[in-house]
Coordinates of C-alpha atoms and ligand atoms in Angstrom, one line a residue:
X1 CA 112.3 124.0 41.2
X2 CA 108.9 124.4 42.9
X3 CA 109.0 126.2 46.3
X4 CA 109.3 124.1 49.4
X5 CA 105.7 124.4 50.6
X6 CA 104.3 123.3 47.2
X7 CA 106.8 120.5 47.1
X8 CA 105.9 119.2 50.5
X9 CA 102.2 119.2 49.5
X10 CA 102.9 117.2 46.4
X11 CA 105.1 114.7 48.2
X12 CA 102.4 114.0 50.8
X13 CA 99.7 113.7 48.2
X14 CA 101.5 111.4 45.8
X15 CA 102.8 107.9 45.7
X16 CA 106.1 107.4 43.8
X17 CA 107.8 104.6 41.9
X18 CA 111.2 105.6 43.4
X19 CA 112.4 107.6 46.4
X20 CA 116.0 108.7 46.3
X21 CA 117.6 109.5 49.7
X22 CA 120.4 112.0 49.5
X23 CA 120.8 115.2 47.4
X24 CA 124.5 115.1 46.5
X25 CA 125.9 114.1 43.1
X26 CA 124.9 110.5 43.4
X27 CA 121.3 111.2 44.5
X28 CA 120.8 114.0 42.0
X29 CA 122.2 111.7 39.2
X30 CA 120.0 108.8 40.2
X31 CA 116.9 111.0 40.4
X32 CA 117.4 112.5 37.0
X33 CA 118.1 109.2 35.4
X34 CA 115.0 107.6 36.9
X35 CA 112.7 110.4 36.0
X36 CA 113.9 110.4 32.4
X37 CA 113.3 106.7 32.2
X38 CA 109.7 107.3 33.2
X39 CA 109.8 106.5 36.9
X40 CA 107.8 108.9 39.1
X41 CA 110.7 110.0 41.4
X42 CA 111.1 112.0 44.6
X43 CA 114.5 113.0 46.1
X44 CA 114.8 113.7 49.9
X45 CA 117.9 115.5 51.2
X46 CA 118.6 115.9 55.0
X47 CA 120.4 119.3 54.7
X48 CA 120.7 121.6 51.8
X49 CA 121.3 120.1 48.3
X50 CA 125.0 119.4 47.8
X51 CA 125.8 120.4 51.4
X52 CA 128.2 117.5 52.0
X53 CA 130.9 115.8 49.9
X54 CA 129.6 117.0 46.6
X55 CA 130.5 120.6 47.3
X56 CA 133.9 119.7 48.8
X57 CA 135.7 118.0 45.9
X58 CA 138.9 119.2 44.2
X59 CA 136.6 120.1 41.3
X60 CA 138.4 117.8 38.9
X61 CA 136.7 115.7 36.3
X62 CA 139.3 113.0 35.9
X63 CA 140.2 109.4 35.3
X64 CA 142.9 109.9 38.1
X65 CA 146.5 109.7 37.0
X66 CA 147.4 108.4 40.5
X67 CA 144.9 105.5 40.1
X68 CA 146.5 104.7 36.8
X69 CA 149.9 104.6 38.4
X70 CA 148.5 102.2 41.0
X71 CA 146.9 100.1 38.3
X72 CA 150.3 99.7 36.6
X73 CA 152.3 99.3 39.8
X74 CA 150.0 96.6 41.2
X75 CA 149.0 95.1 37.8
X76 CA 145.4 95.8 38.8
X77 CA 143.0 95.4 35.8
X78 CA 140.0 96.5 37.9
X79 CA 141.7 99.8 38.7
X80 CA 142.6 100.2 35.0
X81 CA 138.9 99.8 34.1
X82 CA 137.8 102.4 36.7
X83 CA 140.2 104.9 35.1
X84 CA 139.0 104.1 31.6
X85 CA 135.3 104.4 32.6
X86 CA 136.0 107.7 34.4
X87 CA 137.7 109.1 31.3
X88 CA 134.6 108.3 29.2
X89 CA 132.4 110.0 31.8
X90 CA 134.8 113.0 31.9
X91 CA 133.8 113.8 28.3
X92 CA 130.1 113.3 29.0
X93 CA 130.2 115.6 32.0
X94 CA 132.0 118.3 29.9
X95 CA 129.4 118.0 27.1
X96 CA 126.3 117.9 29.2
X97 CA 126.9 121.2 31.0
X98 CA 129.6 123.2 29.2
X99 CA 128.8 126.4 31.2
X100 CA 129.9 124.5 34.4
X101 CA 132.9 122.5 33.2
X102 CA 135.9 123.0 31.0
X103 CA 139.1 121.2 30.1
X104 CA 142.3 122.3 31.8
X105 CA 146.0 121.6 31.3
X106 CA 147.9 120.4 34.4
X107 CA 151.6 120.6 34.7
X108 CA 153.8 118.1 36.5
X109 CA 157.2 119.6 37.5
X110 CA 160.2 117.3 36.8
X111 CA 163.6 117.7 38.4
X112 CA 165.5 115.0 36.5
X113 CA 165.3 113.4 33.0
X114 CA 164.3 110.2 34.7
X115 CA 161.1 112.0 36.0
X116 CA 160.5 113.5 32.6
X117 CA 160.5 110.0 30.9
X118 CA 158.5 108.5 33.8
X119 CA 155.7 111.1 33.6
X120 CA 155.9 111.3 29.8
X121 CA 155.2 107.6 29.4
X122 CA 152.5 107.7 32.1
X123 CA 150.7 110.6 30.6
X124 CA 150.9 109.1 27.1
X125 CA 149.2 106.0 28.5
X126 CA 146.6 108.2 30.1
X127 CA 146.0 109.8 26.6
X128 CA 145.8 106.4 25.0
X129 CA 143.3 105.0 27.5
X130 CA 141.2 108.1 26.9
X131 CA 140.8 107.0 23.2
X132 CA 138.1 108.9 21.5
X133 CA 137.5 110.9 24.7
X134 CA 140.9 112.5 24.7
X135 CA 140.7 116.2 25.5
X136 CA 144.2 117.1 24.2
X137 CA 147.5 115.4 23.9
X138 CA 149.9 115.4 26.8
X139 CA 153.3 117.0 26.1
X140 CA 156.8 117.8 27.4
X141 CA 157.5 121.5 28.1
X142 CA 161.0 122.8 28.3
X143 CA 162.2 124.5 31.4
X144 CA 161.9 127.9 29.8
X145 CA 158.4 127.3 28.5
X146 CA 157.4 125.9 31.9
X147 CA 158.6 128.9 33.7
X148 CA 157.0 131.3 31.2
X149 CA 153.7 129.5 31.7
X150 CA 154.1 129.1 35.5
X151 CA 156.3 131.8 36.9
X152 CA 155.6 130.6 40.4
X153 CA 157.6 127.4 39.8
X154 CA 160.9 126.8 41.5
X155 CA 163.5 127.1 38.7
X156 CA 166.5 125.6 40.6
X157 CA 167.1 122.1 39.3
X158 CA 163.9 122.1 37.2
X159 CA 164.4 120.2 34.0
X160 CA 160.9 120.8 32.5
X161 CA 157.3 119.8 33.0
X162 CA 154.8 117.3 31.6
X163 CA 151.5 118.9 30.7
X164 CA 148.3 116.8 30.4
X165 CA 144.6 117.4 30.1
X166 CA 141.7 116.8 32.5
X167 CA 138.4 118.4 33.2
X168 CA 137.5 121.0 35.8
X169 CA 134.0 122.0 37.1
X170 CA 131.9 123.9 39.5
X171 CA 130.8 120.9 41.6
X172 CA 128.1 122.6 43.7
X173 CA 126.4 124.3 40.7
X174 CA 126.6 121.1 38.7
X175 CA 124.8 119.3 41.5
X176 CA 122.1 122.1 41.4
X177 CA 121.9 121.9 37.6
X178 CA 121.2 118.2 37.9
X179 CA 118.4 118.8 40.3
X180 CA 116.9 121.7 38.2
X181 CA 116.9 119.3 35.2
X182 CA 115.3 116.6 37.3
X183 CA 112.5 118.8 38.6
X184 CA 111.9 120.3 35.2
X185 CA 111.4 116.7 34.0
X186 CA 108.6 116.3 36.5
X187 CA 110.4 115.0 39.6
X188 CA 110.1 116.3 43.2
X189 CA 113.1 117.4 45.3
X190 CA 113.0 118.4 48.9
X191 CA 115.8 119.7 51.0
X192 CA 116.1 119.9 54.8
X193 CA 114.2 116.6 55.3
X194 CA 116.1 113.8 57.0
X195 CA 115.0 110.2 56.5
X196 CA 114.8 108.8 60.1
X197 CA 112.9 105.5 59.6
X198 CA 111.1 103.2 57.2
X199 CA 107.8 101.3 57.1
X200 CA 107.8 97.8 55.7
X201 CA 105.0 95.6 54.3
X202 CA 104.2 92.1 55.5
X203 CA 107.1 90.7 53.4
X204 CA 109.6 93.0 55.0
X205 CA 110.0 95.2 51.9
X206 CA 110.3 99.0 52.4
X207 CA 107.1 100.9 51.3
X208 CA 107.4 104.2 53.1
X209 CA 110.2 106.5 54.4
X210 CA 109.6 108.8 57.2
X211 CA 111.5 112.1 57.1
X212 CA 111.8 114.8 59.6
X213 CA 111.3 118.3 58.3
X214 CA 114.3 120.3 59.5
X215 CA 112.5 123.6 59.3
X216 CA 109.3 122.7 61.1
X217 CA 110.2 119.4 62.9
X218 CA 107.1 117.8 61.4
X219 CA 107.3 114.3 60.0
X220 CA 106.7 113.7 56.3
X221 CA 105.8 110.2 55.0
X222 CA 107.0 109.3 51.5
X223 CA 105.3 106.4 49.8
X224 CA 107.3 104.6 47.1
X225 CA 107.8 101.2 45.5
X226 CA 111.6 101.3 45.7
X227 CA 114.2 103.3 47.7
X228 CA 117.7 104.3 46.7
X229 CA 120.2 105.1 49.4
X230 CA 122.5 107.7 47.8
X231 CA 123.7 109.2 51.1
X232 CA 127.5 109.0 50.3
X233 CA 129.4 108.9 53.6
X234 CA 126.2 108.4 55.5
X235 CA 125.1 105.3 53.5
X236 CA 125.8 102.9 56.3
X237 CA 123.3 104.8 58.5
X238 CA 120.4 104.3 56.0
X239 CA 121.4 100.6 55.5
X240 CA 121.2 100.2 59.3
X241 CA 117.7 101.8 59.4
X242 CA 116.5 99.4 56.7
X243 CA 118.2 96.3 58.2
X244 CA 119.4 96.7 61.8
X245 CA 122.7 95.0 62.5
X246 CA 123.9 95.1 58.8
X247 CA 127.7 94.9 58.3
X248 CA 129.1 98.4 57.8
X249 CA 130.7 98.9 54.4
X250 CA 132.2 102.4 54.3
X251 CA 135.6 103.7 55.2
X252 CA 135.7 107.5 55.5
X253 CA 138.6 109.8 54.7
X254 CA 138.8 113.5 55.2
X255 CA 140.2 115.8 52.5
X256 CA 140.9 119.5 53.1
X257 CA 141.4 122.3 50.7
X258 CA 142.6 125.9 51.0
X259 CA 142.0 128.8 48.6
X260 CA 144.4 131.6 47.9
X261 CA 144.3 134.7 45.7
X262 CA 145.4 134.0 42.1
X263 CA 148.0 136.8 42.2
X264 CA 149.8 135.0 45.0
X265 CA 150.6 132.3 42.4
X266 CA 151.2 134.5 39.4
X267 CA 150.1 132.4 36.5
X268 CA 146.9 130.7 35.3
X269 CA 148.0 127.1 35.0
X270 CA 147.3 124.1 37.2
X271 CA 150.1 122.3 39.0
X272 CA 150.2 118.7 40.1
X273 CA 152.6 118.1 43.0
X274 CA 153.6 114.5 42.3
X275 CA 155.1 113.7 45.7
X276 CA 154.0 114.5 49.2
X277 CA 155.1 113.3 52.6
X278 CA 152.2 110.9 52.8
X279 CA 152.7 109.5 49.3
X280 CA 149.7 111.3 47.8
X281 CA 149.6 114.0 45.1
X282 CA 148.4 117.6 45.7
X283 CA 146.8 119.9 43.2
X284 CA 147.1 123.7 43.0
X285 CA 144.5 124.7 40.5
X286 CA 143.1 128.0 39.3
X287 CA 139.4 127.8 40.1
X288 CA 136.9 130.6 39.7
X289 CA 139.4 133.4 40.3
X290 CA 141.3 131.6 43.2
X291 CA 144.1 129.1 43.6
X292 CA 142.6 126.0 45.0
X293 CA 145.1 123.8 46.9
X294 CA 144.3 120.3 48.1
X295 CA 144.0 117.8 49.4
X296 CA 144.9 116.0 52.6
X297 CA 143.9 112.4 53.4
X298 CA 143.1 111.3 56.9
X299 CA 141.0 108.4 58.3
X300 CA 138.0 109.8 60.2
X301 CA 134.6 108.8 61.5
X302 CA 131.2 110.3 60.8
X303 CA 131.4 112.3 64.1
X304 CA 134.4 114.3 62.9
X305 CA 133.7 117.9 61.9
X306 CA 134.4 118.8 58.3
X307 CA 136.4 122.0 58.9
X308 CA 139.9 122.8 57.8
X309 CA 142.4 122.9 60.7
X310 CA 145.5 125.0 61.0
X311 CA 147.8 121.9 60.8
X312 CA 146.1 120.8 57.6
X313 CA 146.5 124.2 56.0
X314 CA 150.2 124.2 57.0
X315 CA 150.7 120.7 55.6
X316 CA 149.2 121.7 52.2
X317 CA 151.4 124.9 52.1
X318 CA 154.5 123.0 53.1
X319 CA 154.1 120.4 50.3
X320 CA 153.3 123.1 47.7
X321 CA 156.0 125.5 48.8
X322 CA 158.7 122.9 47.9
X323 CA 157.9 123.6 44.3
X324 CA 157.5 127.4 44.4
X325 CA 160.0 130.1 44.0
X326 CA 158.1 132.4 46.4
X327 CA 156.5 130.4 49.3
X328 CA 152.9 131.0 50.1
X329 CA 151.9 131.6 53.7
X330 CA 148.9 131.0 55.8
X331 CA 147.9 134.6 56.1
X332 CA 147.2 134.7 52.3
X333 CA 144.4 132.0 52.7
X334 CA 141.0 133.5 51.8
X335 CA 138.8 130.4 52.3
X336 CA 138.9 126.7 52.8
X337 CA 136.7 123.6 52.9
X338 CA 136.8 119.9 53.8
X339 CA 134.8 116.8 52.9
X340 CA 134.5 113.1 53.6
X341 CA 135.4 110.6 50.9
X342 CA 132.9 107.7 51.0
X343 CA 135.2 104.7 50.2
X344 CA 133.9 101.2 50.0
X345 CA 135.8 99.1 52.5
X346 CA 138.4 96.8 51.2
X347 CA 139.6 93.7 53.1
X348 CA 143.1 94.0 51.8
X349 CA 144.1 97.5 52.7
X350 CA 143.9 99.7 55.8
X351 CA 145.1 102.8 54.1
X352 CA 142.4 105.0 52.6
X353 CA 144.6 106.3 49.7
X354 CA 144.9 102.7 48.5
X355 CA 141.2 102.0 48.3
X356 CA 139.9 102.2 44.7
X357 CA 137.5 105.0 43.8
X358 CA 135.0 102.6 42.3
X359 CA 131.4 102.2 43.2
X360 CA 129.1 99.3 44.1
X361 CA 125.3 99.0 43.8
X362 CA 124.0 96.8 46.6
X363 CA 120.5 95.5 46.6
X364 CA 119.4 94.2 49.9
X365 CA 117.0 91.3 49.1
X366 CA 115.2 91.4 52.4
X367 CA 114.2 95.1 52.5
X368 CA 114.7 96.0 48.9
X369 CA 116.9 98.9 49.8
X370 CA 119.2 99.8 46.9
X371 CA 122.5 101.4 48.1
X372 CA 124.9 103.2 45.8
X373 CA 128.3 103.0 47.6
X374 CA 131.6 104.7 46.9
X375 CA 132.5 106.2 43.5
X376 CA 133.5 109.7 42.7
X377 CA 132.0 112.9 41.2
X378 CA 133.3 112.1 37.7
X379 CA 131.4 108.8 37.7
X380 CA 128.2 110.0 39.2
X381 CA 126.3 109.4 36.0
X382 CA 127.6 105.9 35.5
X383 CA 126.8 105.1 39.1
X384 CA 123.2 106.4 38.6
X385 CA 122.8 104.3 35.4
X386 CA 123.8 101.1 37.3
X387 CA 121.5 102.0 40.2
X388 CA 118.5 102.7 38.1
X389 CA 119.1 99.5 36.1
X390 CA 119.0 97.7 39.4
X391 CA 115.8 99.6 40.5
X392 CA 114.0 98.7 37.3
X393 CA 114.9 95.1 37.7
X394 CA 113.8 95.2 41.3
X395 CA 110.5 96.8 40.3
X396 CA 110.1 94.2 37.5
X397 CA 109.6 96.9 35.0
X398 CA 110.7 96.3 31.4
X399 CA 114.1 97.9 31.1
X400 CA 114.1 101.4 29.6
X401 CA 117.4 102.5 28.2
X402 CA 119.3 105.2 30.1
X403 CA 119.5 108.5 28.2
X404 CA 121.6 110.7 30.5
X405 CA 124.8 110.4 28.5
X406 CA 123.2 112.7 25.9
X407 CA 120.8 114.7 28.1
X408 CA 122.1 118.3 28.5
X409 CA 121.5 120.0 31.8
X410 CA 119.3 123.0 32.3
X411 CA 121.2 126.2 31.3
X412 CA 123.1 124.5 28.5
X413 CA 120.5 125.1 25.8
X414 CA 121.9 127.7 23.3
X415 CA 124.8 128.4 25.7
X416 CA 128.2 129.4 24.2
X417 CA 131.4 130.7 25.8
X418 CA 130.4 134.2 24.4
X419 CA 126.9 134.1 26.0
X420 CA 128.0 136.6 28.7
X421 CA 128.3 139.3 25.9
X422 CA 124.6 138.9 25.3
X423 CA 123.9 139.5 28.9
X424 CA 126.0 142.7 28.9
X425 CA 124.1 143.9 25.8
X426 CA 120.6 143.0 27.0
X427 CA 120.8 143.9 30.7
X428 CA 123.6 146.5 30.8
X429 CA 125.5 144.7 33.5
X430 CA 129.3 144.7 34.0
X431 CA 131.4 142.1 32.2
X432 CA 132.5 140.5 35.5
X433 CA 128.9 140.0 36.6
X434 CA 127.9 138.7 33.1
X435 CA 130.7 136.2 33.1
X436 CA 129.9 135.1 36.6
X437 CA 126.2 134.6 35.9
X438 CA 126.9 132.9 32.6
X439 CA 129.2 130.3 34.3
X440 CA 126.9 129.8 37.3
X441 CA 123.5 129.5 35.5
X442 CA 124.2 129.1 31.8
X443 CA 121.4 130.6 29.8
X444 CA 119.1 130.5 32.9
X445 CA 121.1 133.6 33.9
X446 CA 118.4 135.5 32.0
X447 CA 115.8 134.3 34.5
X448 CA 118.0 135.7 37.3
X449 CA 118.4 139.0 35.6
X450 CA 114.8 139.3 34.7
X451 CA 114.1 139.6 38.4
X452 CA 116.0 142.9 38.4
X453 CA 113.5 144.3 35.8
X454 CA 110.9 144.5 38.6
X455 CA 113.4 145.9 41.1
X456 CA 116.6 147.5 39.7
X457 CA 118.3 147.3 43.2
X458 CA 118.7 143.6 42.6
X459 CA 121.4 144.4 40.0
X460 CA 123.6 145.7 42.8
X461 CA 126.5 143.5 43.9
X462 CA 125.8 141.2 46.9
X463 CA 128.8 142.9 48.6
X464 CA 131.1 145.6 47.3
X465 CA 133.7 144.2 44.9
X466 CA 131.8 141.0 44.2
X467 CA 130.5 139.9 40.8
X468 CA 127.5 138.2 42.4
X469 CA 124.3 140.4 42.4
X470 CA 121.4 140.5 44.8
X471 CA 119.0 139.0 42.2
X472 CA 120.8 135.7 42.7
X473 CA 119.6 135.7 46.3
X474 CA 116.0 136.1 45.3
X475 CA 116.4 133.5 42.5
X476 CA 118.1 131.1 45.0
X477 CA 115.1 131.4 47.4
X478 CA 112.3 131.3 44.8
X479 CA 113.7 128.8 42.2
X480 CA 116.4 126.8 44.0
X481 CA 114.9 126.2 47.4
X482 CA 117.5 128.1 49.4
X483 CA 116.3 128.8 53.0
X484 CA 119.4 129.9 54.8
X485 CA 122.2 132.4 54.4
X486 CA 124.8 129.7 53.9
X487 CA 122.6 128.1 51.2
X488 CA 123.0 131.3 49.2
X489 CA 126.6 132.2 50.0
X490 CA 128.2 128.7 49.9
X491 CA 126.1 126.8 47.4
X492 CA 124.1 129.2 45.2
X493 CA 126.6 132.1 44.6
X494 CA 129.8 130.4 45.8
X495 CA 131.0 133.6 47.5
X496 CA 131.9 131.7 50.7
X497 CA 134.4 129.6 48.8
X498 CA 135.8 132.7 47.1
X499 CA 136.3 134.8 50.3
X500 CA 135.3 134.2 53.9
X501 CA 135.7 138.0 54.5
X502 CA 133.4 138.9 51.6
X503 CA 130.8 136.3 52.6
X504 CA 130.7 137.5 56.1
X505 CA 130.3 141.1 54.9
X506 CA 127.5 140.0 52.6
X507 CA 125.5 138.2 55.3
X508 CA 123.3 141.2 56.4
X509 CA 122.1 142.0 52.9
X510 CA 121.5 138.3 52.1
X511 CA 119.7 137.8 55.4
X512 CA 117.4 140.8 54.7
X513 CA 116.4 139.4 51.3
X514 CA 115.7 135.9 52.6
X515 CA 113.7 137.4 55.5
X516 CA 111.5 139.3 53.0
X517 CA 111.1 136.3 50.7
X518 CA 110.3 133.8 53.5
X519 CA 108.6 136.1 55.9
X520 CA 111.1 135.8 58.8
X521 CA 110.6 137.9 61.9
X522 CA 113.2 140.6 62.7
X523 CA 114.5 138.3 65.5
X524 CA 114.9 135.3 63.1
X525 CA 116.7 137.5 60.7
X526 CA 119.1 138.8 63.4
X527 CA 119.8 135.3 64.7
X528 CA 120.5 134.0 61.1
X529 CA 122.9 136.8 60.3
X530 CA 124.8 136.6 63.6
X531 CA 124.9 132.8 63.4
X532 CA 126.4 132.9 60.0
X533 CA 128.9 135.6 60.8
X534 CA 130.1 133.7 63.9
X535 CA 130.3 130.4 62.0
X536 CA 132.6 132.0 59.4
X537 CA 134.6 133.6 62.2
X538 CA 135.1 130.2 63.7
X539 CA 136.3 128.7 60.4
X540 CA 138.8 131.5 60.2
X541 CA 139.9 130.9 63.8
X542 CA 140.4 127.2 63.3
X543 CA 142.7 127.8 60.4
X544 CA 144.6 130.4 62.4
X545 CA 143.3 133.6 60.7
X546 CA 141.1 134.9 63.4
X547 CA 141.4 138.6 64.4
X548 CA 139.5 140.6 67.0
X549 CA 138.1 142.8 64.2
X550 CA 136.7 139.8 62.5
X551 CA 134.3 139.1 65.4
X552 CA 133.2 142.7 65.7
X553 CA 131.1 142.4 62.5
X554 CA 127.5 141.8 63.5
X555 CA 124.1 143.2 63.0
X556 CA 122.8 146.0 65.2
Ligands
FAD1 C1 138.3 116.1 49.5 C2 137.7 115.4 48.4 C3 138.0 115.7 47.1 C4 137.4 115.1 46.0 N1 137.8 115.4 44.8 C5 137.2 114.8 43.7 C6 137.5 115.2 42.4 O1 138.2 116.2 42.2 N2 136.8 114.6 41.4 C7 136.0 113.6 41.6 O2 135.5 113.0 40.6 N3 135.6 113.2 42.8 C8 136.2 113.8 43.9 N4 135.8 113.5 45.2 C9 134.8 112.5 45.4 C10 133.4 113.1 45.2 O3 133.3 114.4 45.8 C11 132.3 112.2 45.9 O4 132.5 110.9 45.5 C12 130.9 112.6 45.6 O5 130.7 114.0 45.9 C13 130.0 111.8 46.5 O6 128.7 112.2 46.3 P1 127.5 111.6 47.1 O7 126.2 112.2 46.5 O8 127.6 110.1 47.1 O9 127.7 112.0 48.6 P2 127.3 113.5 49.3 O10 127.6 114.6 48.4 O11 127.9 113.4 50.6 O12 125.8 113.4 49.4 C14 125.1 112.6 50.3 C15 123.9 113.4 50.8 O13 123.0 112.5 51.6 C16 122.4 113.3 52.6 N5 121.9 112.5 53.7 C17 122.6 111.9 54.6 N6 121.8 111.2 55.5 C18 120.5 111.5 55.0 C19 119.3 111.1 55.5 N7 119.1 110.3 56.6 N8 118.2 111.5 54.8 C20 118.3 112.3 53.7 N9 119.5 112.7 53.2 C21 120.6 112.3 53.9 C22 123.6 114.2 53.0 O14 123.1 115.4 53.7 C23 124.3 114.5 51.7 O15 123.9 115.7 51.1 C24 136.4 114.1 46.3 C25 136.0 113.9 47.6 C26 136.6 114.5 48.6 C27 136.1 114.3 50.0

């Protein structure tokens, strides 16, 4: 990625075929697809790339067994096709960035033979719908085998488990990899630039978007022939800017997750809790060295803050603990995050968990705005394909076939699961750091480590005990447009999701490097570090983990 100043210059100088608004999964997918089909494309993101829903998912690449259950219960063919399409996309996502995604086996605990038969048939159907995209066959595991695989499971009354396959991924880095691939293909991507208005031509069609630079407060005018609204939960706001008074389409639902140490769970397998008090399912999944537990489901508005509250954490633990031999408790929580599901409003249902996770591409004929609404991470590519087909039609350009299903993302070239060993040999780094870098950057990890050739201190851990190294901070600023401590700790290295405590302790070192790279004054650096530390302290307080010592950490 070019640096921000150079990108700003290019955007103001050029006129584009397509402007994509929103830098989450949907926007990044649309931008890459468009650029690969030959459209000169620019992407504008209000915050940091992947700062909203796309970094707050359950990290599953799935058709959705629960949606399949609904499809059968309600004899809903539409829902069935959504599941089928997602299962095809699951395989594509795994193939296109193998360093960021992998198949996992999930286990459903059963406490009667009735449940065994029910889930066995359901999962066989899930396998069957997967067709050629099946990852591996579902199977019944005896009680003994289940407890051997998952010692944390409650053994009283357990009859066995049904194990089935889905995909799992690093959502935030997948989002960044899409953007890296996009900019490497010639596109322009800018973060911290919020679209605040449009200019129209005499026919009422959009010809320019005005964005406010979040770092300087200056305005940036972006000229394009077509505009895609890929702002997820915020899409109604952009629709309103293009056509005041338009009917709102989205329903929002909040989902919270908590993370716990893996040894609290004892085992490496993923659990699907099939029944919760609110009729949903909950996952407890090993993810990047932690046990990720989620999610809740609550109707919200755009004004609600996306933070995990104590009651939500307690709800998740209560549902999970019913299935565990040794209950987990709140004090074991190391991190958490929450996000907003952008669901397309349905006239038939008021409950968000019953809305289908499908998407819709809406072309507003009066303004020309193309909005991509709803969907899920797993189907981001298919959503982008539909949106770019619509954009080409709108632009009256002869249709160019979409090639993203076979376009591997940056970092995948020559990557193999053993690539980390090459990093250990070539750069003399620890196995933990090599594995971490291999899974965050793929083969681009070498570009990160090459930075440490000029300055060997960059090989040091970002904070004691972490696999992340300081070179990632420099790389994040120079190559991935990071401009804030949270950009690095949450979205470039992922440390904030691994441990709030470690992220807070890393803030001064990260702040010092960003300050050097971006020329911050000592005052700016101090404010940035203290602001980050107090933000993390607040997240811990909200979940009920605050301690007086936690707030004493600050810069002198
Ligand atoms: C709790 C939860 C769990 C989930 N789990 C899964 C899962 O396991 N698997 C799965 O497949 N899906 C999952 N999903 C769904 C999936 O995460 C979302 O469908 C997907 O991330 C939406 O991506 P998006 O790009 O449309 O939206 P977002 O990621 O929210 O991106 C929209 C972007 O637009 C930007 N924006 C807003 N306004 C403006 C403006 N005026 N100008 C410029 N930019 C703007 C925002 O800053 C934001 O970055 C989950 C969702 C939630 C909430």
